[in-house]
Short mmCIF file of C-alpha atoms and ligand atoms in Angstrom, two decimals:
data_model
loop_
_atom_site.label_atom_id
_atom_site.label_comp_id
_atom_site.label_asym_id
_atom_site.label_seq_id
_atom_site.Cartn_x
_atom_site.Cartn_y
_atom_site.Cartn_z
CA MET A 1 -0.19 0.18 0.10
CA PRO A 2 1.63 3.54 -0.91
CA LYS A 3 2.84 5.76 1.87
CA THR A 4 0.62 8.54 1.20
CA ILE A 5 -2.53 6.24 1.62
CA VAL A 6 -1.22 4.90 4.96
CA MET A 7 -0.37 7.98 6.29
CA TYR A 8 -3.95 9.15 5.01
CA CYS A 9 -5.53 6.30 6.81
CA LEU A 10 -3.87 6.73 9.84
CA MET A 11 -4.66 10.37 10.12
CA ARG A 12 -8.19 9.69 9.38
CA ALA A 13 -8.40 6.73 11.75
CA PHE A 14 -6.94 9.31 14.71
CA THR A 15 -8.59 12.10 14.10
CA LEU A 16 -12.21 11.19 12.81
CA LEU A 17 -13.49 7.55 12.58
CA GLY A 18 -11.39 5.34 14.49
CA VAL A 19 -11.84 1.70 14.04
CA TYR A 20 -13.94 2.47 11.27
CA VAL A 21 -11.62 3.58 8.68
CA LEU A 22 -8.94 1.60 9.96
CA PHE A 23 -10.89 -1.43 8.93
CA GLY A 24 -11.46 0.41 5.28
CA CYS A 25 -7.43 0.63 5.13
CA MET A 26 -7.07 -3.01 5.30
CA GLY A 27 -6.74 -3.82 1.61
CA GLU A 28 -8.65 -6.58 -0.62
CA GLY A 29 -11.82 -7.62 1.17
CA ALA A 30 -12.42 -4.72 3.21
CA VAL A 31 -14.38 -1.48 2.33
CA GLN A 32 -12.13 0.67 0.02
CA ALA A 33 -9.62 3.01 2.17
CA ASP A 34 -11.49 6.53 0.83
CA THR A 35 -14.99 5.26 1.14
CA PRO A 36 -16.63 8.06 2.75
CA VAL A 37 -18.44 7.47 5.49
CA GLY A 38 -22.34 7.54 4.35
CA LYS A 39 -21.17 6.25 1.00
CA ALA A 40 -20.33 3.28 2.20
CA ASN A 41 -23.37 1.86 1.25
CA GLN A 42 -22.35 2.20 -2.26
CA VAL A 43 -19.67 -0.85 -1.60
CA SER A 44 -20.50 -3.60 -4.18
CA ILE A 45 -20.84 -7.23 -3.16
CA GLU A 46 -18.05 -7.54 -6.05
CA HIS A 47 -15.50 -5.85 -3.44
CA TYR A 48 -15.56 -9.73 -2.50
CA PRO A 49 -14.47 -11.83 -5.36
CA VAL A 50 -15.91 -15.36 -5.45
CA SER A 51 -13.30 -18.44 -4.77
CA PRO A 52 -11.39 -19.91 -7.40
CA ILE A 53 -13.51 -21.65 -9.70
CA GLY A 54 -12.96 -25.55 -9.46
CA ASN A 55 -14.09 -28.69 -8.24
CA ALA A 56 -14.72 -29.23 -4.58
CA PRO A 57 -11.54 -31.97 -3.55
CA GLY A 58 -13.30 -33.50 -0.67
CA ALA A 59 -12.37 -33.02 2.98
CA SER A 60 -8.72 -33.00 3.89
CA PRO A 61 -7.20 -35.61 6.31
CA GLN A 62 -7.13 -32.87 9.58
CA THR A 63 -10.59 -31.67 8.55
CA LYS A 64 -11.83 -35.58 8.59
CA ALA A 65 -10.22 -35.99 11.68
CA LEU A 66 -11.28 -33.06 13.34
CA ALA A 67 -15.28 -33.99 12.37
CA LEU A 68 -14.57 -37.88 13.49
CA SER A 69 -13.43 -36.23 16.93
CA LEU A 70 -16.79 -34.38 17.57
CA GLY A 71 -19.59 -35.99 19.19
CA ALA A 72 -22.55 -35.25 21.33
CA GLY A 73 -22.95 -31.47 21.57
CA ILE A 74 -24.77 -28.48 22.70
CA ASN A 75 -26.13 -25.46 21.43
CA PHE A 76 -25.66 -22.10 23.68
CA GLY A 77 -28.96 -20.92 22.19
CA ASN A 78 -31.53 -17.93 22.64
CA MET A 79 -28.27 -16.39 24.56
CA LEU A 80 -26.01 -14.55 22.02
CA ASP A 81 -28.15 -15.13 19.23
CA ALA A 82 -30.83 -12.99 20.70
CA PRO A 83 -31.12 -9.06 19.68
CA SER A 84 -29.15 -8.45 22.52
CA GLU A 85 -27.75 -10.85 25.14
CA GLY A 86 -30.58 -11.45 27.98
CA ALA A 87 -33.30 -10.18 25.68
CA TRP A 88 -34.53 -13.69 25.39
CA GLY A 89 -33.93 -14.22 29.15
CA LEU A 90 -30.55 -16.01 28.84
CA LYS A 91 -26.93 -14.84 29.11
CA VAL A 92 -24.06 -17.06 28.68
CA GLU A 93 -23.51 -17.54 32.49
CA ASP A 94 -20.18 -18.64 33.81
CA GLU A 95 -22.39 -21.38 35.33
CA PHE A 96 -23.19 -22.48 31.80
CA ILE A 97 -19.97 -22.50 31.13
CA ALA A 98 -19.05 -24.82 33.78
CA LEU A 99 -21.31 -27.17 32.58
CA VAL A 100 -19.23 -28.02 29.29
CA GLY A 101 -15.76 -29.02 28.39
CA ASN A 102 -13.37 -31.82 29.94
CA LYS A 103 -15.15 -31.82 33.12
CA GLY A 104 -18.39 -31.35 31.56
CA PHE A 105 -21.44 -33.20 30.14
CA SER A 106 -20.44 -32.33 26.82
CA ARG A 107 -17.08 -31.40 24.85
CA HIS A 108 -18.96 -29.85 22.00
CA VAL A 109 -20.54 -26.36 22.05
CA ARG A 110 -22.10 -24.53 19.29
CA LEU A 111 -22.29 -20.75 19.96
CA PRO A 112 -24.83 -18.85 17.81
CA VAL A 113 -24.03 -15.35 17.37
CA ARG A 114 -26.31 -12.36 15.81
CA TRP A 115 -23.39 -10.19 14.62
CA SER A 116 -25.60 -8.07 12.57
CA ASN A 117 -27.57 -6.64 15.38
CA HIS A 118 -24.07 -5.36 16.65
CA ALA A 119 -22.48 -4.04 14.01
CA SER A 120 -22.81 -0.74 11.47
CA THR A 121 -25.71 -0.51 9.40
CA ASP A 122 -23.52 0.43 6.47
CA ALA A 123 -21.48 -1.79 3.91
CA ALA A 124 -18.74 -1.99 6.42
CA ALA A 125 -20.91 -3.34 9.12
CA VAL A 126 -18.37 -2.78 11.45
CA ILE A 127 -18.53 -4.68 14.54
CA ASP A 128 -19.27 -3.06 17.96
CA PRO A 129 -15.91 -3.46 19.83
CA GLU A 130 -17.38 -4.15 23.22
CA PHE A 131 -19.40 -6.79 21.64
CA PHE A 132 -16.50 -8.43 19.94
CA LYS A 133 -14.71 -8.67 23.54
CA ARG A 134 -17.61 -10.54 24.78
CA VAL A 135 -18.05 -13.06 22.20
CA ASP A 136 -13.79 -13.18 22.65
CA SER A 137 -14.35 -14.12 26.37
CA VAL A 138 -16.89 -16.65 25.89
CA VAL A 139 -15.07 -18.14 23.09
CA ASP A 140 -11.69 -18.23 25.30
CA ARG A 141 -13.52 -19.52 28.11
CA LEU A 142 -15.09 -22.13 26.18
CA LEU A 143 -11.74 -23.32 24.46
CA ALA A 144 -9.73 -23.05 27.86
CA GLY A 145 -12.05 -25.94 29.43
CA GLY A 146 -11.17 -28.07 26.47
CA SER A 147 -14.47 -27.46 24.54
CA THR A 148 -14.57 -27.65 20.48
CA VAL A 149 -16.55 -24.44 19.60
CA VAL A 150 -18.76 -24.10 16.39
CA LEU A 151 -19.22 -20.21 15.97
CA ASN A 152 -21.62 -19.27 13.49
CA MET A 153 -23.45 -16.44 12.53
CA HIS A 154 -27.28 -16.44 13.27
CA HIS A 155 -30.67 -14.64 12.46
CA TYR A 156 -29.22 -11.97 10.07
CA ARG A 157 -33.01 -11.48 9.56
CA GLN A 158 -32.74 -9.44 6.56
CA LEU A 159 -30.47 -11.86 4.85
CA ASP A 160 -33.10 -14.67 4.88
CA GLY A 161 -35.84 -11.92 3.74
CA ASP A 162 -37.34 -12.04 7.40
CA PRO A 163 -38.93 -9.44 9.32
CA LEU A 164 -36.77 -8.07 11.97
CA ASP A 165 -37.27 -8.18 15.67
CA ALA A 166 -38.27 -5.18 17.47
CA THR A 167 -34.83 -4.04 18.32
CA ASP A 168 -32.89 -5.21 15.20
CA ARG A 169 -30.84 -2.58 13.28
CA SER A 170 -32.35 -2.41 9.80
CA VAL A 171 -29.95 -1.85 6.78
CA ASP A 172 -30.29 -0.98 3.32
CA PRO A 173 -31.39 -3.79 0.96
CA SER A 174 -28.26 -3.13 -1.02
CA VAL A 175 -26.16 -3.44 1.60
CA VAL A 176 -27.50 -6.86 3.17
CA ARG A 177 -25.16 -9.45 1.12
CA VAL A 178 -21.98 -7.14 1.40
CA ARG A 179 -22.52 -6.79 5.20
CA PHE A 180 -22.61 -10.29 5.57
CA LEU A 181 -18.87 -10.47 3.81
CA ALA A 182 -17.68 -7.82 5.58
CA MET A 183 -18.57 -9.04 9.01
CA TRP A 184 -17.13 -12.51 7.93
CA ASP A 185 -13.90 -10.30 7.10
CA GLN A 186 -13.83 -9.12 10.96
CA ILE A 187 -14.64 -12.42 12.70
CA ALA A 188 -12.22 -14.54 10.73
CA GLN A 189 -9.36 -11.88 11.47
CA ARG A 190 -10.17 -11.77 15.04
CA TYR A 191 -10.33 -15.35 15.87
CA ALA A 192 -7.44 -16.37 13.16
CA GLY A 193 -4.73 -16.99 15.62
CA LYS A 194 -7.42 -19.44 17.83
CA ASP A 195 -6.87 -22.92 18.80
CA ASP A 196 -8.18 -25.26 15.57
CA ARG A 197 -11.00 -26.40 17.73
CA LEU A 198 -12.59 -23.07 17.32
CA ILE A 199 -14.56 -23.86 13.97
CA PHE A 200 -16.27 -21.29 11.79
CA GLU A 201 -20.07 -21.63 10.40
CA LEU A 202 -20.61 -19.16 7.85
CA TYR A 203 -24.58 -19.06 8.56
CA ASN A 204 -27.69 -20.55 10.49
CA GLU A 205 -30.21 -21.93 8.17
CA PRO A 206 -30.50 -19.95 5.28
CA HIS A 207 -33.78 -19.80 3.69
CA GLY A 208 -35.75 -17.02 1.70
CA ILE A 209 -32.85 -16.84 -0.47
CA GLN A 210 -32.08 -18.55 -4.33
CA GLU A 211 -29.80 -21.77 -4.21
CA SER A 212 -27.74 -19.94 -6.78
CA THR A 213 -27.57 -16.57 -4.36
CA TRP A 214 -26.78 -18.87 -1.41
CA ASN A 215 -23.96 -20.80 -3.38
CA ASP A 216 -22.35 -17.45 -4.69
CA LEU A 217 -22.57 -15.80 -1.41
CA LEU A 218 -20.65 -18.96 0.03
CA SER A 219 -18.11 -18.82 -2.37
CA ARG A 220 -17.35 -15.17 -1.53
CA ALA A 221 -17.76 -15.72 1.98
CA VAL A 222 -15.04 -18.99 2.05
CA ARG A 223 -12.63 -16.54 0.26
CA VAL A 224 -13.04 -14.00 2.80
CA VAL A 225 -12.13 -16.11 5.66
CA ARG A 226 -9.53 -17.84 3.75
CA LYS A 227 -7.42 -14.82 3.95
CA SER A 228 -7.01 -15.05 7.29
CA ASN A 229 -7.67 -18.68 8.28
CA PRO A 230 -6.24 -20.52 5.49
CA GLN A 231 -6.92 -23.87 6.98
CA ARG A 232 -9.47 -23.50 9.73
CA ALA A 233 -12.56 -25.85 9.47
CA LEU A 234 -15.32 -24.17 8.06
CA VAL A 235 -19.03 -25.40 8.02
CA VAL A 236 -21.37 -24.54 5.63
CA GLY A 237 -24.85 -25.94 5.14
CA PRO A 238 -27.66 -25.94 2.12
CA THR A 239 -30.58 -23.55 2.17
CA LEU A 240 -34.40 -24.58 3.53
CA TRP A 241 -33.26 -23.75 6.82
CA ASN A 242 -30.23 -26.15 6.51
CA SER A 243 -32.72 -29.08 5.35
CA ALA A 244 -30.99 -32.27 3.82
CA SER A 245 -33.31 -32.16 1.15
CA ALA A 246 -31.46 -28.86 -0.33
CA LEU A 247 -27.79 -30.50 0.04
CA GLU A 248 -28.16 -31.53 -3.45
CA LYS A 249 -28.49 -28.20 -4.81
CA LEU A 250 -25.24 -26.93 -2.65
CA VAL A 251 -22.21 -25.84 -4.62
CA LEU A 252 -18.87 -26.02 -2.67
CA PRO A 253 -15.90 -23.87 -3.68
CA PRO A 254 -12.49 -25.95 -4.00
CA ASP A 255 -11.45 -25.81 -0.44
CA PRO A 256 -10.23 -28.90 1.76
CA ASN A 257 -11.33 -27.71 4.87
CA LEU A 258 -14.90 -27.61 4.78
CA ILE A 259 -17.41 -29.69 7.04
CA LEU A 260 -21.50 -29.80 6.27
CA THR A 261 -24.23 -29.25 8.45
CA VAL A 262 -27.74 -29.99 8.16
CA HIS A 263 -30.36 -29.16 11.11
CA HIS A 264 -33.29 -31.58 11.30
CA TYR A 265 -36.51 -31.21 13.27
CA GLU A 266 -38.98 -33.41 11.45
CA PRO A 267 -41.61 -34.51 12.45
CA PHE A 268 -42.00 -30.47 13.11
CA ASN A 269 -45.84 -30.60 14.02
CA PHE A 270 -44.45 -32.93 16.92
CA THR A 271 -41.10 -30.99 17.59
CA HIS A 272 -42.46 -27.38 17.43
CA GLN A 273 -45.85 -28.21 18.91
CA GLY A 274 -47.00 -24.54 20.79
CA ALA A 275 -43.74 -23.00 19.97
CA ASP A 276 -45.21 -19.36 19.74
CA TRP A 277 -42.29 -18.48 17.12
CA VAL A 278 -44.08 -20.58 14.64
CA GLN A 279 -47.07 -19.15 13.19
CA PRO A 280 -49.64 -20.52 12.83
CA THR A 281 -48.84 -22.38 16.50
CA LYS A 282 -48.83 -25.96 15.98
CA PRO A 283 -51.66 -27.57 17.70
CA LEU A 284 -50.16 -29.50 21.28
CA GLY A 285 -50.69 -33.46 22.03
CA VAL A 286 -48.81 -34.95 18.96
CA ASP A 287 -47.10 -38.08 19.72
CA CYS A 288 -43.90 -39.26 18.46
CA CYS A 289 -42.34 -41.85 17.09
CA ASP A 290 -44.65 -43.99 14.71
CA ALA A 291 -43.38 -45.67 12.09
CA ASN A 292 -44.18 -43.00 9.62
CA GLN A 293 -42.42 -40.55 11.94
CA ALA A 294 -39.60 -42.70 12.49
CA ALA A 295 -38.98 -43.33 8.53
CA LEU A 296 -39.14 -39.52 8.11
CA MET A 297 -36.52 -38.86 10.99
CA THR A 298 -34.22 -41.49 9.49
CA SER A 299 -34.63 -41.08 5.53
CA LEU A 300 -33.61 -37.12 6.24
CA LEU A 301 -30.49 -38.54 7.83
CA ASP A 302 -29.66 -41.05 4.93
CA THR A 303 -30.26 -38.16 2.31
CA ALA A 304 -27.53 -36.06 4.65
CA VAL A 305 -25.11 -38.99 4.58
CA LYS A 306 -25.64 -39.79 0.97
CA GLN A 307 -25.17 -36.06 -0.30
CA ALA A 308 -22.01 -35.91 2.09
CA ALA A 309 -20.50 -38.78 0.49
CA ARG A 310 -21.33 -37.60 -2.86
CA LEU A 311 -19.72 -34.15 -2.44
CA GLY A 312 -16.87 -35.72 -0.43
CA TYR A 313 -17.36 -34.02 3.04
CA PRO A 314 -18.15 -34.80 6.70
CA ILE A 315 -21.43 -33.87 7.83
CA PHE A 316 -23.16 -33.14 11.51
CA VAL A 317 -26.73 -32.40 12.69
CA GLY A 318 -25.95 -28.82 14.02
CA GLU A 319 -29.67 -29.00 15.32
CA PHE A 320 -32.62 -31.17 16.31
CA GLY A 321 -34.70 -31.29 19.32
CA ALA A 322 -38.38 -31.26 20.68
CA TYR A 323 -39.80 -28.17 22.38
CA SER A 324 -41.03 -28.34 26.01
CA LEU A 325 -44.08 -28.38 25.13
CA ALA A 326 -44.25 -31.82 23.64
CA PRO A 327 -45.92 -34.70 25.61
CA GLU A 328 -42.87 -35.62 27.92
CA ALA A 329 -42.48 -39.30 27.33
CA ALA A 330 -42.61 -39.03 23.42
CA ARG A 331 -40.19 -36.38 23.82
CA ILE A 332 -37.82 -39.13 25.42
CA ARG A 333 -38.83 -41.50 22.71
CA TYR A 334 -38.02 -38.90 19.91
CA LEU A 335 -34.52 -38.14 21.56
CA ARG A 336 -33.36 -41.83 21.93
CA LEU A 337 -34.47 -42.26 18.51
CA MET A 338 -32.58 -39.36 16.73
CA ARG A 339 -29.64 -40.39 19.12
CA GLU A 340 -29.38 -43.82 18.04
CA ALA A 341 -30.49 -43.00 14.30
CA MET A 342 -27.31 -40.33 14.11
CA ALA A 343 -24.52 -42.90 16.01
CA ASP A 344 -26.04 -45.64 13.66
CA ARG A 345 -24.77 -43.30 10.54
CA GLY A 346 -21.47 -41.96 12.60
CA MET A 347 -23.00 -38.48 12.63
CA PRO A 348 -21.82 -35.68 15.07
CA TRP A 349 -24.83 -33.75 16.37
CA TYR A 350 -25.81 -30.59 18.55
CA TYR A 351 -28.63 -30.91 20.67
CA TRP A 352 -31.07 -27.56 20.18
CA GLU A 353 -30.61 -26.35 23.25
CA LEU A 354 -29.06 -25.84 26.64
CA ALA A 355 -30.94 -23.78 28.93
CA ALA A 356 -34.24 -22.19 27.22
CA GLY A 357 -37.59 -23.82 25.79
CA PHE A 358 -35.90 -26.84 24.59
CA GLY A 359 -33.29 -27.13 27.58
CA VAL A 360 -31.40 -29.86 29.12
CA TYR A 361 -30.39 -27.69 31.79
CA ASP A 362 -33.17 -26.01 33.65
CA PRO A 363 -31.46 -21.95 34.53
CA ALA A 364 -33.89 -21.67 37.46
CA LYS A 365 -33.13 -24.49 39.52
CA HIS A 366 -29.97 -24.52 38.42
CA GLU A 367 -30.01 -28.37 37.70
CA PHE A 368 -30.15 -30.92 34.64
CA ARG A 369 -33.44 -31.84 33.26
CA THR A 370 -32.45 -35.46 34.19
CA ASN A 371 -34.67 -37.38 31.82
CA ILE A 372 -33.26 -35.16 28.55
CA LYS A 373 -29.94 -35.48 29.62
CA GLN A 374 -30.19 -39.22 30.11
CA ALA A 375 -31.92 -39.81 26.78
CA LEU A 376 -28.98 -37.57 24.90
CA PHE A 377 -25.84 -37.94 27.00
CA GLN A 378 -25.67 -40.78 29.03
CA PRO A 379 -24.74 -44.38 28.19
C1 BGC B 1 -33.26 -20.97 15.70
C2 BGC B 1 -34.14 -20.78 17.08
C3 BGC B 1 -35.10 -21.61 17.28
C4 BGC B 1 -34.65 -23.08 16.84
C5 BGC B 1 -35.54 -24.06 17.08
C6 BGC B 1 -32.76 -22.38 15.53
O1 BGC B 1 -32.24 -22.23 14.20
O2 BGC B 1 -32.31 -20.06 15.80
O3 BGC B 1 -34.33 -19.32 17.20
O4 BGC B 1 -35.87 -21.72 18.55
O5 BGC B 1 -34.16 -23.02 15.79
O6 BGC B 1 -37.11 -23.43 16.27
#
């Protein structure tokens, strides 16, 4: 970078805009140095090139080994994925962190994070430094405890074309996708030096987006991440809320360190009965798991395994679970069936979730819900 530009950037960084402009000076993949504030919306997605064209080579030995080392995991849901931490009644408590890791009930944590609501609304999407520090501290403590951590991006509502939550930051439609890439640029740089047990997952449950658009965004995002993390394991999933049935449309860039993910909430009318975020709300009292339901559950897993083999990458189930309003005994039957079916197919998994409406842990009583914990995590 020419010295004059460096000087210019530094001067502006110190006098006017601090980190905002520094970010703009970081070269390819970042917002251009002279992007004036207010015009940052004009940065095009083309600023973030697609990955090189070529066939995905299949997983490297180290990524296969990492995937094999994953196992029965837990989602730290409804915490950092809420519009702000605590807005959905849960924060990442020390108590929760102490439950996992080498001394805990699970050594595998998926950490959903709503970055978009903690980033500037322009194309640069500068992530709030205080929020970054908060995520750092959670990631560091989970890693220090011995867990593997899948750090994702969750609930960027506008990317999915969904309505915003009440306190979500609204952004101009022209910057929605470029912000996704700008945020990954920052996240990837921030955590580039972390242990290999930190895994990035590009996006939770893409939906409301054409497959071709998602494949394009994925290709650009992989390239952005690879600038700072040439080999870190990177989790990617298909559209339709990460449904196994959409894997056949997923186009992977030629990268050997990818892991695939699917989510599995079928039979949906059973797992989501009474859930108020599903409209119209599903009636209560649905049982599980008769032969048809069981066939639906296992056939989706079979599809996932078959597609992963075709693509040449390992795959895990990043979310499954049944909401607390499902009949108790049926819920346990569902969990046991899923656990067994995933084990039979050699699929690692992450239960949705720790301490909210699906929770394996009761945060008010400070104790596990023994029946769920047994069904999932005990021999
Ligand atoms: C969403 C959660 C939701 C869960 C089950 C997740 O992907 O992020 O908000 O509770 O799915 O529906």
